[in-house]
Amino acid sequence: MTKNQRILVVDDEQDLCEILKFNLETEGYEVETADSAETALTMNLGSFDLLLLDVMMGEMSGFALAKQLKKQEETKDLPIIFLTARDTENDTVTGFNLGADDYISKPFSIREVLVRVRAVLRRTSKDSDERQPSMLRYQGLELNLDNKTVSIDGEQIPFTKTEFEILHTLLEESGRVFSRQELINRIWPSDVLVLDRTVDVNITRLRKKIGRFSKCIVTRLGFGYFFDA
């Protein structure tokens, strides 16, 4: 990890800001905090690599701040992870439609935040040393992220774009449970209507294609799917 990657935490809970700042700095990040969206707007936001943004704050919400940032050339590509105590499907959809890179519901564990932060920075970093690796592997299962192919024990397996993206998402953050709605938001275009059943059908096809690794894609009833590495 590049030591000077900069993160801004925007939350009106001062204790939470300090906890996040301490733990992120322990990981080697450079961290600043702001107790409101208005305060954040006075800062040089274009200098940050990632924004951890609370949704429910004072007069200006996190959603309103994100919408404003996406309209400005300097900050339109700034990665955003929303932090919120509101865990509803509509809020999640709103966040992703605003261009969020991830969405974490409170209360959360610090370990979860660190994993999500690393994943988002790995996907979005512009630094050549931090580019997403061209290969993603688990034992004999390999994803070539450059030419979008999947191989098992050296044998290439035909995959659709959707199947590849689902496997990529689950494997990249193995152990994390993704709800069907999260997978829909990440993988399908926002203007396409996708039902939960569509996700299930793709998961079923995916399991058949990866053979002995099918047991690694686990269903967590009532929550979603995860890759058990």
Tab-separated table of C-alpha atoms in Angstrom:
chain	number	residue	atom	x	y	z
A	1	MET	CA	0.000	0.000	0.000
A	2	THR	CA	1.219	3.487	-0.855
A	3	LYS	CA	1.858	5.286	2.440
A	4	ASN	CA	0.622	8.676	1.282
A	5	GLN	CA	-2.833	7.660	0.125
A	6	ARG	CA	-5.127	10.286	1.616
A	7	ILE	CA	-8.561	9.632	3.117
A	8	LEU	CA	-11.123	12.146	4.355
A	9	VAL	CA	-13.652	10.993	6.955
A	10	VAL	CA	-16.806	13.147	7.052
A	11	ASP	CA	-19.094	12.365	9.978
A	12	ASP	CA	-20.800	14.451	12.668
A	13	GLU	CA	-19.915	11.862	15.334
A	14	GLN	CA	-16.558	13.108	16.590
A	15	ASP	CA	-15.744	9.883	18.464
A	16	LEU	CA	-16.313	7.834	15.328
A	17	CYS	CA	-14.122	10.176	13.292
A	18	GLU	CA	-11.287	9.742	15.790
A	19	ILE	CA	-11.652	5.952	15.883
A	20	LEU	CA	-11.570	5.722	12.092
A	21	LYS	CA	-8.687	8.180	11.871
A	22	PHE	CA	-6.592	6.222	14.392
A	23	ASN	CA	-7.181	2.837	12.751
A	24	LEU	CA	-6.695	4.054	9.195
A	25	GLU	CA	-3.490	5.855	10.140
A	26	THR	CA	-2.293	2.659	11.808
A	27	GLU	CA	-2.698	1.020	8.389
A	28	GLY	CA	-0.458	3.694	6.885
A	29	TYR	CA	-3.002	6.062	5.350
A	30	GLU	CA	-2.912	9.838	5.772
A	31	VAL	CA	-6.278	10.791	7.282
A	32	GLU	CA	-8.173	14.027	7.866
A	33	THR	CA	-11.646	14.479	9.324
A	34	ALA	CA	-14.561	16.876	8.938
A	35	ASP	CA	-17.603	17.069	11.202
A	36	SER	CA	-20.016	18.231	8.481
A	37	ALA	CA	-20.490	18.315	4.732
A	38	GLU	CA	-20.135	22.091	4.862
A	39	THR	CA	-16.739	21.801	6.527
A	40	ALA	CA	-15.638	19.240	3.952
A	41	LEU	CA	-16.487	21.673	1.145
A	42	THR	CA	-13.946	24.155	2.523
A	43	MET	CA	-11.156	21.585	2.085
A	44	ASN	CA	-9.127	20.655	-0.981
A	45	LEU	CA	-11.200	17.581	-1.741
A	46	GLY	CA	-9.394	16.903	-4.986
A	47	SER	CA	-6.266	16.048	-2.992
A	48	PHE	CA	-7.870	12.975	-1.408
A	49	ASP	CA	-7.840	9.420	-2.739
A	50	LEU	CA	-11.007	8.345	-0.918
A	51	LEU	CA	-13.943	9.865	0.948
A	52	LEU	CA	-15.675	8.069	3.843
A	53	LEU	CA	-18.972	9.911	3.984
A	54	ASP	CA	-21.773	9.715	6.541
A	55	VAL	CA	-25.254	10.001	5.044
A	56	MET	CA	-27.214	11.601	7.912
A	57	MET	CA	-25.629	14.909	8.908
A	58	GLY	CA	-26.850	18.402	9.861
A	59	GLU	CA	-28.188	20.645	7.116
A	60	MET	CA	-26.378	19.015	4.193
A	61	SER	CA	-26.613	15.233	3.928
A	62	GLY	CA	-23.900	12.965	2.617
A	63	PHE	CA	-26.037	12.274	-0.446
A	64	ALA	CA	-26.282	16.020	-1.165
A	65	LEU	CA	-22.522	16.441	-0.799
A	66	ALA	CA	-21.815	13.489	-3.092
A	67	LYS	CA	-24.200	14.849	-5.718
A	68	GLN	CA	-22.387	18.192	-5.640
A	69	LEU	CA	-18.944	16.577	-5.875
A	70	LYS	CA	-19.934	14.479	-8.891
A	71	LYS	CA	-20.829	17.673	-10.773
A	72	GLN	CA	-17.372	19.202	-10.329
A	73	GLU	CA	-14.521	18.268	-12.643
A	74	GLU	CA	-11.944	18.142	-9.856
A	75	THR	CA	-13.919	15.751	-7.674
A	76	LYS	CA	-16.204	13.838	-10.057
A	77	ASP	CA	-13.955	10.758	-9.915
A	78	LEU	CA	-13.298	10.906	-6.169
A	79	PRO	CA	-14.093	7.427	-4.750
A	80	ILE	CA	-16.797	7.480	-2.060
A	81	ILE	CA	-17.788	4.956	0.597
A	82	PHE	CA	-21.033	5.878	2.342
A	83	LEU	CA	-21.339	5.243	6.092
A	84	THR	CA	-24.879	5.150	7.404
A	85	ALA	CA	-27.143	3.881	10.155
A	86	ARG	CA	-29.937	3.683	7.579
A	87	ASP	CA	-29.894	0.187	6.101
A	88	THR	CA	-32.696	0.198	3.556
A	89	GLU	CA	-32.669	-0.911	-0.055
A	90	ASN	CA	-33.760	2.546	-1.265
A	91	ASP	CA	-30.859	4.234	0.529
A	92	THR	CA	-28.403	1.732	-0.895
A	93	VAL	CA	-29.731	2.233	-4.423
A	94	THR	CA	-29.608	6.018	-3.965
A	95	GLY	CA	-25.995	5.811	-2.843
A	96	PHE	CA	-24.870	3.701	-5.778
A	97	ASN	CA	-26.841	5.817	-8.243
A	98	LEU	CA	-24.875	8.818	-6.966
A	99	GLY	CA	-21.678	7.043	-7.925
A	100	ALA	CA	-20.715	5.497	-4.587
A	101	ASP	CA	-18.021	2.837	-4.696
A	102	ASP	CA	-19.295	1.061	-1.593
A	103	TYR	CA	-21.845	1.354	1.209
A	104	ILE	CA	-21.268	0.340	4.851
A	105	SER	CA	-24.104	0.150	7.370
A	106	LYS	CA	-23.608	1.148	10.999
A	107	PRO	CA	-22.758	-0.396	13.356
A	108	PHE	CA	-19.743	-1.832	11.579
A	109	SER	CA	-16.480	-3.419	12.633
A	110	ILE	CA	-13.208	-1.592	12.027
A	111	ARG	CA	-11.917	-4.697	10.257
A	112	GLU	CA	-14.813	-4.476	7.792
A	113	VAL	CA	-14.040	-0.813	7.091
A	114	LEU	CA	-10.347	-1.552	6.495
A	115	VAL	CA	-11.178	-4.380	4.079
A	116	ARG	CA	-13.619	-2.198	2.132
A	117	VAL	CA	-11.166	0.715	2.032
A	118	ARG	CA	-8.374	-1.478	0.679
A	119	ALA	CA	-10.669	-2.963	-1.965
A	120	VAL	CA	-11.928	0.409	-3.203
A	121	LEU	CA	-8.450	1.953	-3.297
A	122	ARG	CA	-7.137	-1.073	-5.158
A	123	ARG	CA	-9.853	-0.675	-7.795
A	124	THR	CA	-9.577	3.079	-8.157
A	125	SER	CA	-5.926	3.948	-7.504
A	126	LYS	CA	-4.207	5.838	-10.319
A	127	ASP	CA	-0.744	5.012	-9.027
A	128	SER	CA	1.059	2.450	-11.179
A	129	ASP	CA	2.198	0.521	-8.118
A	130	GLU	CA	-1.377	0.244	-6.874
A	131	ARG	CA	-3.109	-0.857	-10.034
A	132	GLN	CA	-5.428	-3.800	-9.696
A	133	PRO	CA	-3.414	-6.959	-10.376
A	134	SER	CA	-3.896	-8.594	-13.759
A	135	MET	CA	-4.510	-11.984	-12.163
A	136	LEU	CA	-6.820	-13.009	-9.334
A	137	ARG	CA	-6.217	-16.549	-8.031
A	138	TYR	CA	-7.560	-19.066	-5.572
A	139	GLN	CA	-5.715	-22.374	-5.752
A	140	GLY	CA	-6.315	-23.682	-9.316
A	141	LEU	CA	-8.953	-21.050	-10.093
A	142	GLU	CA	-7.576	-18.065	-12.013
A	143	LEU	CA	-9.207	-14.890	-13.309
A	144	ASN	CA	-7.248	-12.908	-15.876
A	145	LEU	CA	-8.456	-9.359	-15.319
A	146	ASP	CA	-6.832	-8.049	-18.486
A	147	ASN	CA	-8.423	-10.363	-21.043
A	148	LYS	CA	-11.432	-11.290	-18.867
A	149	THR	CA	-10.960	-15.054	-18.904
A	150	VAL	CA	-11.362	-17.781	-16.294
A	151	SER	CA	-9.171	-20.876	-16.056
A	152	ILE	CA	-9.365	-23.922	-13.814
A	153	ASP	CA	-6.155	-25.909	-13.471
A	154	GLY	CA	-4.883	-24.259	-16.650
A	155	GLU	CA	-7.995	-25.010	-18.738
A	156	GLN	CA	-9.897	-21.933	-19.928
A	157	ILE	CA	-13.631	-21.998	-19.175
A	158	PRO	CA	-16.146	-19.968	-21.244
A	159	PHE	CA	-17.841	-17.290	-19.138
A	160	THR	CA	-20.400	-14.609	-19.911
A	161	LYS	CA	-19.556	-11.031	-18.916
A	162	THR	CA	-22.093	-11.170	-16.061
A	163	GLU	CA	-20.761	-14.468	-14.724
A	164	PHE	CA	-17.201	-13.145	-14.854
A	165	GLU	CA	-18.105	-9.962	-12.991
A	166	ILE	CA	-19.971	-11.878	-10.275
A	167	LEU	CA	-17.037	-14.227	-9.725
A	168	HIS	CA	-14.592	-11.297	-9.804
A	169	THR	CA	-16.614	-9.413	-7.171
A	170	LEU	CA	-16.989	-12.375	-4.828
A	171	LEU	CA	-13.393	-13.576	-5.157
A	172	GLU	CA	-11.807	-10.126	-4.824
A	173	GLU	CA	-13.476	-9.627	-1.447
A	174	SER	CA	-13.664	-13.265	-0.359
A	175	GLY	CA	-15.416	-13.760	2.955
A	176	ARG	CA	-17.635	-10.729	2.548
A	177	VAL	CA	-21.348	-11.410	2.076
A	178	PHE	CA	-22.878	-9.547	-0.875
A	179	SER	CA	-26.640	-9.104	-0.963
A	180	ARG	CA	-28.404	-9.633	-4.269
A	181	GLN	CA	-29.056	-5.905	-4.474
A	182	GLU	CA	-25.357	-5.104	-3.998
A	183	LEU	CA	-24.454	-7.460	-6.834
A	184	ILE	CA	-27.134	-5.908	-9.040
A	185	ASN	CA	-25.849	-2.401	-8.296
A	186	ARG	CA	-22.251	-3.346	-9.029
A	187	ILE	CA	-22.679	-5.500	-12.116
A	188	TRP	CA	-25.783	-4.576	-14.096
A	189	PRO	CA	-26.375	-1.179	-15.795
A	190	SER	CA	-28.486	1.185	-13.693
A	191	ASP	CA	-31.100	1.533	-16.440
A	192	VAL	CA	-31.765	-2.222	-16.600
A	193	LEU	CA	-34.428	-3.839	-14.420
A	194	VAL	CA	-32.905	-6.893	-12.729
A	195	LEU	CA	-34.769	-9.208	-10.365
A	196	ASP	CA	-33.254	-11.105	-7.440
A	197	ARG	CA	-34.056	-14.314	-9.331
A	198	THR	CA	-31.738	-13.203	-12.132
A	199	VAL	CA	-28.845	-13.097	-9.656
A	200	ASP	CA	-29.724	-16.584	-8.386
A	201	VAL	CA	-29.815	-18.003	-11.925
A	202	ASN	CA	-26.393	-16.546	-12.711
A	203	ILE	CA	-24.951	-17.902	-9.468
A	204	THR	CA	-26.296	-21.368	-10.332
A	205	ARG	CA	-24.682	-21.256	-13.783
A	206	LEU	CA	-21.462	-19.944	-12.278
A	207	ARG	CA	-21.268	-22.782	-9.769
A	208	LYS	CA	-21.679	-25.363	-12.523
A	209	LYS	CA	-18.855	-23.832	-14.539
A	210	ILE	CA	-16.277	-23.747	-11.743
A	211	GLY	CA	-16.698	-27.429	-10.874
A	212	ARG	CA	-14.850	-28.407	-7.691
A	213	PHE	CA	-14.757	-24.756	-6.593
A	214	SER	CA	-18.560	-24.493	-6.625
A	215	LYS	CA	-18.654	-25.195	-2.887
A	216	CYS	CA	-16.668	-21.981	-2.358
A	217	ILE	CA	-19.644	-19.854	-3.414
A	218	VAL	CA	-21.757	-20.028	-0.298
A	219	THR	CA	-25.350	-18.900	0.197
A	220	ARG	CA	-25.959	-17.068	3.469
A	221	LEU	CA	-29.726	-17.417	3.839
A	222	GLY	CA	-31.468	-14.081	4.189
A	223	PHE	CA	-28.314	-12.132	3.328
A	224	GLY	CA	-26.753	-13.152	0.023
A	225	TYR	CA	-23.608	-14.820	-1.306
A	226	PHE	CA	-19.900	-14.942	-0.456
A	227	PHE	CA	-16.740	-16.698	-1.614
A	228	ASP	CA	-15.368	-18.922	1.120
A	229	ALA	CA	-11.626	-19.091	0.460
